[in-house]
Short mmCIF file of C-alpha atoms in Angstrom, two decimals:
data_model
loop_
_atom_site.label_atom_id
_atom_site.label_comp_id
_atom_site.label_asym_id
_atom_site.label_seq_id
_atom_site.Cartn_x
_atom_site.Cartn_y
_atom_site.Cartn_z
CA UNK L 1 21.47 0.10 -22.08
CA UNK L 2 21.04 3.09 -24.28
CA UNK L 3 18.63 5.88 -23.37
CA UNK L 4 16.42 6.70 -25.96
CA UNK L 5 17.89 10.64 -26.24
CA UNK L 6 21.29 9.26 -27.21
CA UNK L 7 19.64 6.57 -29.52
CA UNK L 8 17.82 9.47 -31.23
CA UNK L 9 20.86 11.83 -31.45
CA UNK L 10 24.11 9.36 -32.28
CA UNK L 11 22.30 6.27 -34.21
CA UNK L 12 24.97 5.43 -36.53
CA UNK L 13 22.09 4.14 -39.15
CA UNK L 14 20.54 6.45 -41.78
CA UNK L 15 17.33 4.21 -41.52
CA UNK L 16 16.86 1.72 -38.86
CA UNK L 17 18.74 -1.22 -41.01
CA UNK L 18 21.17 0.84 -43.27
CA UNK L 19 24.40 2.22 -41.82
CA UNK L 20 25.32 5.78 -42.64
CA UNK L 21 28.70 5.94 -44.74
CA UNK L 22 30.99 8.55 -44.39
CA UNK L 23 33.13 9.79 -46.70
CA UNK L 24 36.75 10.74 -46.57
CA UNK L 25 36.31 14.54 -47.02
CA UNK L 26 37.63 15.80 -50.38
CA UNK L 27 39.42 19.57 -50.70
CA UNK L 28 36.97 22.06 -51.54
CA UNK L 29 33.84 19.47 -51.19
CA UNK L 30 33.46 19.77 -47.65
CA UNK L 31 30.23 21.83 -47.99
CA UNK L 32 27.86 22.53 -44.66
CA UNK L 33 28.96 18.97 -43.71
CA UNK L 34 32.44 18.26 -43.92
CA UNK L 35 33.15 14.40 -44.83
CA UNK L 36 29.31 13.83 -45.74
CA UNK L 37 28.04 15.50 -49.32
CA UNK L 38 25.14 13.42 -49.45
CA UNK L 39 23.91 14.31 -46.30
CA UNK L 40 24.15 17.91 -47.04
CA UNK L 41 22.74 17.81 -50.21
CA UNK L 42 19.51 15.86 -48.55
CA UNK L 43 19.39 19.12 -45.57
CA UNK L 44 18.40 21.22 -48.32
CA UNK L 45 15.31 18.62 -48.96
CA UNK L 46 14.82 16.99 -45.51
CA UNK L 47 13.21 19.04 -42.54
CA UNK L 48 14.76 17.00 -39.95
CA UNK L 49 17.73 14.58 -39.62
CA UNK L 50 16.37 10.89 -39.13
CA UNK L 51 15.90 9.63 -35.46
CA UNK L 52 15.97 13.07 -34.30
CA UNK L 53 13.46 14.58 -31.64
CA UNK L 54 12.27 16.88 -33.98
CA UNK L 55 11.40 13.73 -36.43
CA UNK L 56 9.66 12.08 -33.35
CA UNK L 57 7.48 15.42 -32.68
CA UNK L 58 6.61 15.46 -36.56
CA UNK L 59 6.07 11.81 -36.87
CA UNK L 60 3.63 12.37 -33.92
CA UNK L 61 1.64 15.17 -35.39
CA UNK L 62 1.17 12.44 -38.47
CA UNK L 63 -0.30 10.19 -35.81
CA UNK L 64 -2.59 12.97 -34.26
CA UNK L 65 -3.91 13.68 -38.57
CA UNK L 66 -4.41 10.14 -39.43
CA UNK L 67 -5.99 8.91 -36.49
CA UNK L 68 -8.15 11.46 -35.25
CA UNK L 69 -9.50 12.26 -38.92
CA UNK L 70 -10.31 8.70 -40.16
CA UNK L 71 -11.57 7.42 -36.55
CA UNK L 72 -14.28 10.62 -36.65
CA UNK L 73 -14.36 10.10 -40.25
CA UNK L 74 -16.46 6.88 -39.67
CA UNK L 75 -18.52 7.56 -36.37
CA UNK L 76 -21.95 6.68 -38.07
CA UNK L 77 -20.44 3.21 -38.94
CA UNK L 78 -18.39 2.64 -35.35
CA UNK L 79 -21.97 3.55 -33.90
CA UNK L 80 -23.93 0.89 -35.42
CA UNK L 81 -21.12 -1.25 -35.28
CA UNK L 82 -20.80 -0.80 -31.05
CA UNK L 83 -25.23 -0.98 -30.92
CA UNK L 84 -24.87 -4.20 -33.18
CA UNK L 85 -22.27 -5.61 -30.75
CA UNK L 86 -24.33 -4.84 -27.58
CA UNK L 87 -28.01 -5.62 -28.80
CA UNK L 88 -27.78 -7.88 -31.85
CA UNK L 89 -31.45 -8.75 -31.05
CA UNK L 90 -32.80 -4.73 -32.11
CA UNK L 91 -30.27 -4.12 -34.42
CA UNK L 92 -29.62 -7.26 -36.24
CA UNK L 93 -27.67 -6.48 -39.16
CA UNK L 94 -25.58 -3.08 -39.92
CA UNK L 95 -27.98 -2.12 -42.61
CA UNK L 96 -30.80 -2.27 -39.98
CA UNK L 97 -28.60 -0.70 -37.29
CA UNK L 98 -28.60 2.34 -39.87
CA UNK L 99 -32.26 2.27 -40.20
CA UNK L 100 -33.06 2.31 -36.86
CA UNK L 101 -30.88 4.55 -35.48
CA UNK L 102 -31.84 7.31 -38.20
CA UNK L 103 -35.42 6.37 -37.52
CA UNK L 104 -35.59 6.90 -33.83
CA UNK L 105 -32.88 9.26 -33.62
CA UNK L 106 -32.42 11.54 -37.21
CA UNK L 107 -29.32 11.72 -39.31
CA UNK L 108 -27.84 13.79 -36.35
CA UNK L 109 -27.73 10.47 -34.32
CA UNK L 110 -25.23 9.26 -36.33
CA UNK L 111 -22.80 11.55 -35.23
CA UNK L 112 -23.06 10.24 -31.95
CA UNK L 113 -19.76 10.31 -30.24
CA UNK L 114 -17.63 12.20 -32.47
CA UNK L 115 -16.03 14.71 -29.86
CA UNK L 116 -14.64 11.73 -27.60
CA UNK L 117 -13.67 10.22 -31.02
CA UNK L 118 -11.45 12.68 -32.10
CA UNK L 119 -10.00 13.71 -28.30
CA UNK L 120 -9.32 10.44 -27.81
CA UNK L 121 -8.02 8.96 -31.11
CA UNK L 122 -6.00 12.08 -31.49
CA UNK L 123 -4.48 11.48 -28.62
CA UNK L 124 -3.60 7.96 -28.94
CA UNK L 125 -2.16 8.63 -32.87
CA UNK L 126 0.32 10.92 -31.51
CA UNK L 127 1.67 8.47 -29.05
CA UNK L 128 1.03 4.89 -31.96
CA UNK L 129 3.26 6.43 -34.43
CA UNK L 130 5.37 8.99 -32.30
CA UNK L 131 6.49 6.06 -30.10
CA UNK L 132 6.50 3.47 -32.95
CA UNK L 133 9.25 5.26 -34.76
CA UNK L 134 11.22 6.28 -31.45
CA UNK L 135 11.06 2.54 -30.23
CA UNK L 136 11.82 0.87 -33.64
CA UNK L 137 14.78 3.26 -34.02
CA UNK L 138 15.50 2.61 -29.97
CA UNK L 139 15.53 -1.65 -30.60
CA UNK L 140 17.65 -1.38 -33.70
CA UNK L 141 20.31 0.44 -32.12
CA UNK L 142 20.34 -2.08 -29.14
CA UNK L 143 19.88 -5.44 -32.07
CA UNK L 144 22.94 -4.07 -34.11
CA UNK L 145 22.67 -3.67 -37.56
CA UNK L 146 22.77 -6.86 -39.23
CA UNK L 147 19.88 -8.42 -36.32
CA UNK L 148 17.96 -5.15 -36.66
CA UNK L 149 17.66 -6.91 -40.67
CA UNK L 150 17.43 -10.50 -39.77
CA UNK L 151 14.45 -9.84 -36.90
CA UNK L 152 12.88 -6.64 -38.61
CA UNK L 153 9.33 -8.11 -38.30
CA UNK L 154 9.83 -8.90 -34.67
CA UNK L 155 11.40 -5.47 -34.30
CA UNK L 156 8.21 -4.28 -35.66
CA UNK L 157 6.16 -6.15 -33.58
CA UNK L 158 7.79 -5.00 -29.83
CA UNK L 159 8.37 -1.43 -31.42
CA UNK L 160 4.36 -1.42 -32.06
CA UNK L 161 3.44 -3.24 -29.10
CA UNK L 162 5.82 -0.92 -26.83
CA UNK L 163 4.04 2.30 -28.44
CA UNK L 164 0.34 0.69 -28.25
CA UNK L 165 1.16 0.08 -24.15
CA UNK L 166 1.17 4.10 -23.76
CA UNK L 167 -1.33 5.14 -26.48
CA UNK L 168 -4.05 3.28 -24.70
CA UNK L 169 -3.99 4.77 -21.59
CA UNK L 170 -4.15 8.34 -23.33
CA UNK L 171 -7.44 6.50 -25.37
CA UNK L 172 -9.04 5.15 -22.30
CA UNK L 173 -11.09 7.84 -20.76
CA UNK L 174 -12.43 8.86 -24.14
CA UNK L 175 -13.12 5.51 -25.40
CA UNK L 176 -15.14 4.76 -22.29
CA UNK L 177 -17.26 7.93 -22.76
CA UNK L 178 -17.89 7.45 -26.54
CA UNK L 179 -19.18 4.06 -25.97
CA UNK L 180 -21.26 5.04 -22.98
CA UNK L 181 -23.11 8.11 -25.30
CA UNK L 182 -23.12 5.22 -28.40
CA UNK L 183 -24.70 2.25 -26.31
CA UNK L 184 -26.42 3.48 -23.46
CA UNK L 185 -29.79 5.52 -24.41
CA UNK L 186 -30.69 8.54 -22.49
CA UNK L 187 -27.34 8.54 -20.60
CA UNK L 188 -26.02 11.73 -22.46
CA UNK L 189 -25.76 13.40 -25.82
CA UNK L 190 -22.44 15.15 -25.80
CA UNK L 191 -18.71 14.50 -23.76
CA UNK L 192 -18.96 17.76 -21.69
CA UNK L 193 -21.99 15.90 -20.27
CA UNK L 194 -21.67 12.53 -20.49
CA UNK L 195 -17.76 12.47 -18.46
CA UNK L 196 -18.77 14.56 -15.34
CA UNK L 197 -22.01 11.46 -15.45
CA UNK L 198 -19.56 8.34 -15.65
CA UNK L 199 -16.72 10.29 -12.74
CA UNK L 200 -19.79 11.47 -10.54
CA UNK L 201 -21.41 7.59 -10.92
CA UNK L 202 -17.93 5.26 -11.20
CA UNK L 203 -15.38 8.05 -10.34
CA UNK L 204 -12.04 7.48 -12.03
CA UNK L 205 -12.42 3.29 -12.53
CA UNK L 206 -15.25 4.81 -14.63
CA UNK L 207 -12.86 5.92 -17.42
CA UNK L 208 -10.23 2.88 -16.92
CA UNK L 209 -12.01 0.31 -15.95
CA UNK L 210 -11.38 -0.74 -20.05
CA UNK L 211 -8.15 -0.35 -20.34
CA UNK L 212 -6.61 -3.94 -19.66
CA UNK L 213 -9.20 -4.93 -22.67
CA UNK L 214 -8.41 -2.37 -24.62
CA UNK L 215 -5.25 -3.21 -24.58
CA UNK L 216 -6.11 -6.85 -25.42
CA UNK L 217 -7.71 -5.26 -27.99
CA UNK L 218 -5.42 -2.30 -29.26
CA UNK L 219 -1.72 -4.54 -28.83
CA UNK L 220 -2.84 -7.31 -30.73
CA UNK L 221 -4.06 -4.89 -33.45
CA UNK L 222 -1.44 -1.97 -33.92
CA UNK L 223 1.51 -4.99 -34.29
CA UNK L 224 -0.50 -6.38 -36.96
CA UNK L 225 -1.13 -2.96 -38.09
CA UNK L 226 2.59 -2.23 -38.46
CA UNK L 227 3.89 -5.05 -39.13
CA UNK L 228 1.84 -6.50 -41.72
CA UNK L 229 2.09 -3.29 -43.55
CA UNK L 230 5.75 -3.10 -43.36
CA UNK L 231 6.52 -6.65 -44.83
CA UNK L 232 3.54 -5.74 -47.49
CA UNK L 233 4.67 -2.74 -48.28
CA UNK L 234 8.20 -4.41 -48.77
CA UNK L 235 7.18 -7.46 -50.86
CA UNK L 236 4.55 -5.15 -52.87
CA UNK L 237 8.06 -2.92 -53.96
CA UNK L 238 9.86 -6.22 -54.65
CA UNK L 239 7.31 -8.14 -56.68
CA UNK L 240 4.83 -6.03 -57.98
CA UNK L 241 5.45 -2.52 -58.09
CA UNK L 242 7.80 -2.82 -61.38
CA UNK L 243 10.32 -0.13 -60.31
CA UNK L 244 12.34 0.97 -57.45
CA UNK L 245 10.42 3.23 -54.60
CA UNK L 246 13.50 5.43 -55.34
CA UNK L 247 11.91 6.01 -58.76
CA UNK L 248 8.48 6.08 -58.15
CA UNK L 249 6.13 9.36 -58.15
CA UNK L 250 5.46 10.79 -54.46
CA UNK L 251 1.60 10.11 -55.41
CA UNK L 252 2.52 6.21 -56.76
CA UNK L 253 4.32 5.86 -53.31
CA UNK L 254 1.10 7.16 -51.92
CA UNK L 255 -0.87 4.58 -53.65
CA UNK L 256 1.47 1.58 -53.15
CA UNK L 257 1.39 2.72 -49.35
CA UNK L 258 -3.28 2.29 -49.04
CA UNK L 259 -2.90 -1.30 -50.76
CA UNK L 260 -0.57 -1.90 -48.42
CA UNK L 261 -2.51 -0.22 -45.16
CA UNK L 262 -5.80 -2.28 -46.42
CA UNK L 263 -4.25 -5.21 -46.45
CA UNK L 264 -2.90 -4.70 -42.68
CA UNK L 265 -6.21 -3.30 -42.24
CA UNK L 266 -8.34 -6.78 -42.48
CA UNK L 267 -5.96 -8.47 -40.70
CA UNK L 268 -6.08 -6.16 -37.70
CA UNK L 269 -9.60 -6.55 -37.43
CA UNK L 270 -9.97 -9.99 -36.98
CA UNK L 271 -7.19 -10.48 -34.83
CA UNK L 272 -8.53 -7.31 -32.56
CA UNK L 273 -12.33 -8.26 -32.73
CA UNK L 274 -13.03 -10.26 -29.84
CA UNK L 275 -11.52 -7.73 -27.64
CA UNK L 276 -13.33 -4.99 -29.38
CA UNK L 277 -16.91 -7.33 -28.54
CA UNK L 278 -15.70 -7.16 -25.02
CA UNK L 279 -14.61 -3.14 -24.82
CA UNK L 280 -18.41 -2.03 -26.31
CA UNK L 281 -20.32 -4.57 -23.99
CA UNK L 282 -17.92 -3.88 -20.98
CA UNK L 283 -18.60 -0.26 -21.31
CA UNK L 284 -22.25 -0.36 -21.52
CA UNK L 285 -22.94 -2.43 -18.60
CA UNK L 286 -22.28 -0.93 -15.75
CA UNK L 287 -20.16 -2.87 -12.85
CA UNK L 288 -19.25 -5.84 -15.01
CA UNK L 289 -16.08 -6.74 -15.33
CA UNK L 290 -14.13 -8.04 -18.74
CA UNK L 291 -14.18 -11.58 -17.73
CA UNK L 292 -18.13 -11.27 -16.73
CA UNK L 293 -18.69 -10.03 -19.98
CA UNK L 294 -16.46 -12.81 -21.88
CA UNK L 295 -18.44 -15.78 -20.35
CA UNK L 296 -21.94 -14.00 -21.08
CA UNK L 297 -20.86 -13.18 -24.43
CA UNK L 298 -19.49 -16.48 -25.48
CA UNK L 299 -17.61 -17.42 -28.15
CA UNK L 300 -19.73 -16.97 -30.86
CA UNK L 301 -20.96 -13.67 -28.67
CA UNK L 302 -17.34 -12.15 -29.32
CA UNK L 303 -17.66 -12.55 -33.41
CA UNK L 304 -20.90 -10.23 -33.45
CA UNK L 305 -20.14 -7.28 -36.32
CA UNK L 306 -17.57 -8.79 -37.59
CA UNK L 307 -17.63 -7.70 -41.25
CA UNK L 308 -18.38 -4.23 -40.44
CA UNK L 309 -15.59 -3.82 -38.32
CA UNK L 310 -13.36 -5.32 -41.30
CA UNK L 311 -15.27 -2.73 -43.43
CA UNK L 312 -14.01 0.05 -40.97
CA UNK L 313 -10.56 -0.67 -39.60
CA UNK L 314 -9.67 -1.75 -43.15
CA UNK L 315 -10.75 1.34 -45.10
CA UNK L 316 -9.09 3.17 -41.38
CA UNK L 317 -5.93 1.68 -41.64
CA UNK L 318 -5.83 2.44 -45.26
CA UNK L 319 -6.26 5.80 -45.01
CA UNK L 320 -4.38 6.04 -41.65
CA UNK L 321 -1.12 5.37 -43.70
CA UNK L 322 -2.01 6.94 -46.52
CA UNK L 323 -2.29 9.96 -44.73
CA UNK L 324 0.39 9.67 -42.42
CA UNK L 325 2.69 9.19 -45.36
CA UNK L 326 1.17 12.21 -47.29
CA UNK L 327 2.10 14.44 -43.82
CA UNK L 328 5.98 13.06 -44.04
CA UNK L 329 5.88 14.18 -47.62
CA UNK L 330 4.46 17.61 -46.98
CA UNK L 331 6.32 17.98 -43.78
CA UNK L 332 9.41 16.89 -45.44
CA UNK L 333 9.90 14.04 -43.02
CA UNK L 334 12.60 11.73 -44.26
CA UNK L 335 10.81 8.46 -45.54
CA UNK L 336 13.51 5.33 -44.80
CA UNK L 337 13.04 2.80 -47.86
CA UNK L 338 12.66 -1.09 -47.77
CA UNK L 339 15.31 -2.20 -45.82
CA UNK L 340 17.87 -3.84 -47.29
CA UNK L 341 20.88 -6.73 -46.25
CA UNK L 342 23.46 -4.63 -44.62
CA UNK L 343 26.85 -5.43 -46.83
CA UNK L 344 28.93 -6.84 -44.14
CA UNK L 345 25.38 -9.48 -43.62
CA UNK L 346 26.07 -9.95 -47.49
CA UNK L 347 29.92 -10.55 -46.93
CA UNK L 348 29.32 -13.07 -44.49
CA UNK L 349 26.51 -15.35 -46.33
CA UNK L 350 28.66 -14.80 -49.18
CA UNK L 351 31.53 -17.06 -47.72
#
């Protein structure tokens, strides 16, 4: 098996599905790379060599930008969204969750939550997308080249799932407090108060006891998240943008890449919602466990807020990619195109 140090530092592949090609080095070409002119023109243009630890570390402080801004970025609406999941019977609708929140609680009350929110979803965007690129460059080394093609959307899938595992358990403790100050009235008003509350009542369980349904709820999501919007944003480059990424603007690849996160975006939250029923209610009621909660809930029970969550996570997961996209350009990260067939996979189907 490979480690995933080596993986980073000898992949053979430029991307994770096209091989590097080397040149035979020509007298007085050589340049700051000898054999590879290409590759030394792109240094000048590139901050980082693909699959390198320093493109993990970069790729991860995209994460920590996309996910911590968008997931505060839409606290009012994750609020009324958790309150209409717990108490459908007050809140009844997410207009009325609005009204009654501001009502009994000001404008301020919206804001409910918003430190845990961006510890917490910080926290887990620096592992999501750090990991996600590590593992999907980690499985294509171990597939081969022409596999790593054939399988790319189950690559996508374990490389998500993989990076999802670890996130979660970074998001755990935070996503446990956030609901507790969202759903729980009079329990606390800010995290510095409301975590010492939940460890001196529930102790450590307190933060974790969510974290086997948040995965249910976070795996399921992130590999629809990533691979949905891979295979979108591939087919959206082969039949509708009308020219190659190659020769599209950096802000037209910007653009191409938010049709393509909203479209993952909806997807994610139907497949996640259930889970997400079970995480709010779980969280708010103290001593239950997720399977308590599932049969009280019922099945109907696990489909309350629906279309507010799709209004969230897809207008999230939109700008999630659309701003983790916008750091690789200003970082300089390199940005891998569609994949294509390998050459030798053309060769063969060729015969």
């Amino acid at each position: 098996m490979f480690s995933l140090l080596e993986v980073a530092k000898n992949s053979p592949f430029r991307t994770p599905f096209t091989k590097v090609q080397c040149d035979v080095p020509t007298p007085g070409l050589e340049g700051p790379v000898p054999g590879r002119h290409i590759q030394a023109a792109a240094a000048t243009t590139e901050s980082c060599e693909f699959g390198s630890s320093k493109y993990f570390a970069l790729c991860s402080i995209g994460g920590i930008l996309s996910c911590g801004t968008t997931h505060t970025f839409v606290v009012p609406l994750d609020l009324v969204k958790c309150r209409l999941q717990v108490d459908q019977a007050k809140y009844k609708n997410l207009f009325t969750g609005f009204k009654i929140t501001v009502a009994e609680e000001g404008f301020k009350g919206l804001a409910k939550g918003w430190a845990p929110t961006l510890f917490g979803y910080s926290a887990q965007g620096a592992f999501k997308f750090g990991l996600y690129e590590m593992f999907k460059v980690y499985y294509s080394k171990a597939l081969g080249e022409e596999n790593a093609y054939l399988y790319r959307t189950t690559l996508y899938l374990a490389a998500s799932a993989s990076a999802e595992f670890f996130a979660d358990m970074a998001l755990a403790p935070f996503e446990a407090t956030k609901v507790k100050i969202q759903t729980t009235p009079g329990f606390a008003n800010t995290m510095r108060e409301a975590m010492p509350k939940i460890m001196n009542e529930e102790g450590v369980n307190g933060f974790y006891k969510g974290l086997v349904p948040l995965w249910m709820r976070q795996i399921p999501y992130t590999m629809m998240k990533f691979a949905c919007f891979e295979r979108t944003l591939e087919l959206l480059y082969k039949f509708v943008v009308p020219k190659p990424r190659a020769e599209c603007s950096k802000g037209e690849q910007l653009v191409v890449t938010f049709a393509a996160g909203y479209i993952a975006g909806v997807f994610c939250a139907i497949v996640s919602h259930p889970a997400d029923v079970v995480v709010s209610k779980l969280n708010q009621a103290k001593g239950s466990s997720a399977l308590d909660v599932t049969r009280s809930l019922g099945f109907m029970g696990m489909w309350q807020g629906l279309m507010p969550r799709i209004v969230m996570i897809g207008t999230l997961t939109a700008l999630q990619w659309f701003i983790y996209d916008g750091v690789k350009v200003a970082l300089a990260i390199p940005r891998p195109p569609p994949p294509e067939m390998p050459a030798s996979l053309k060769e063969k189907l060729a015969k």
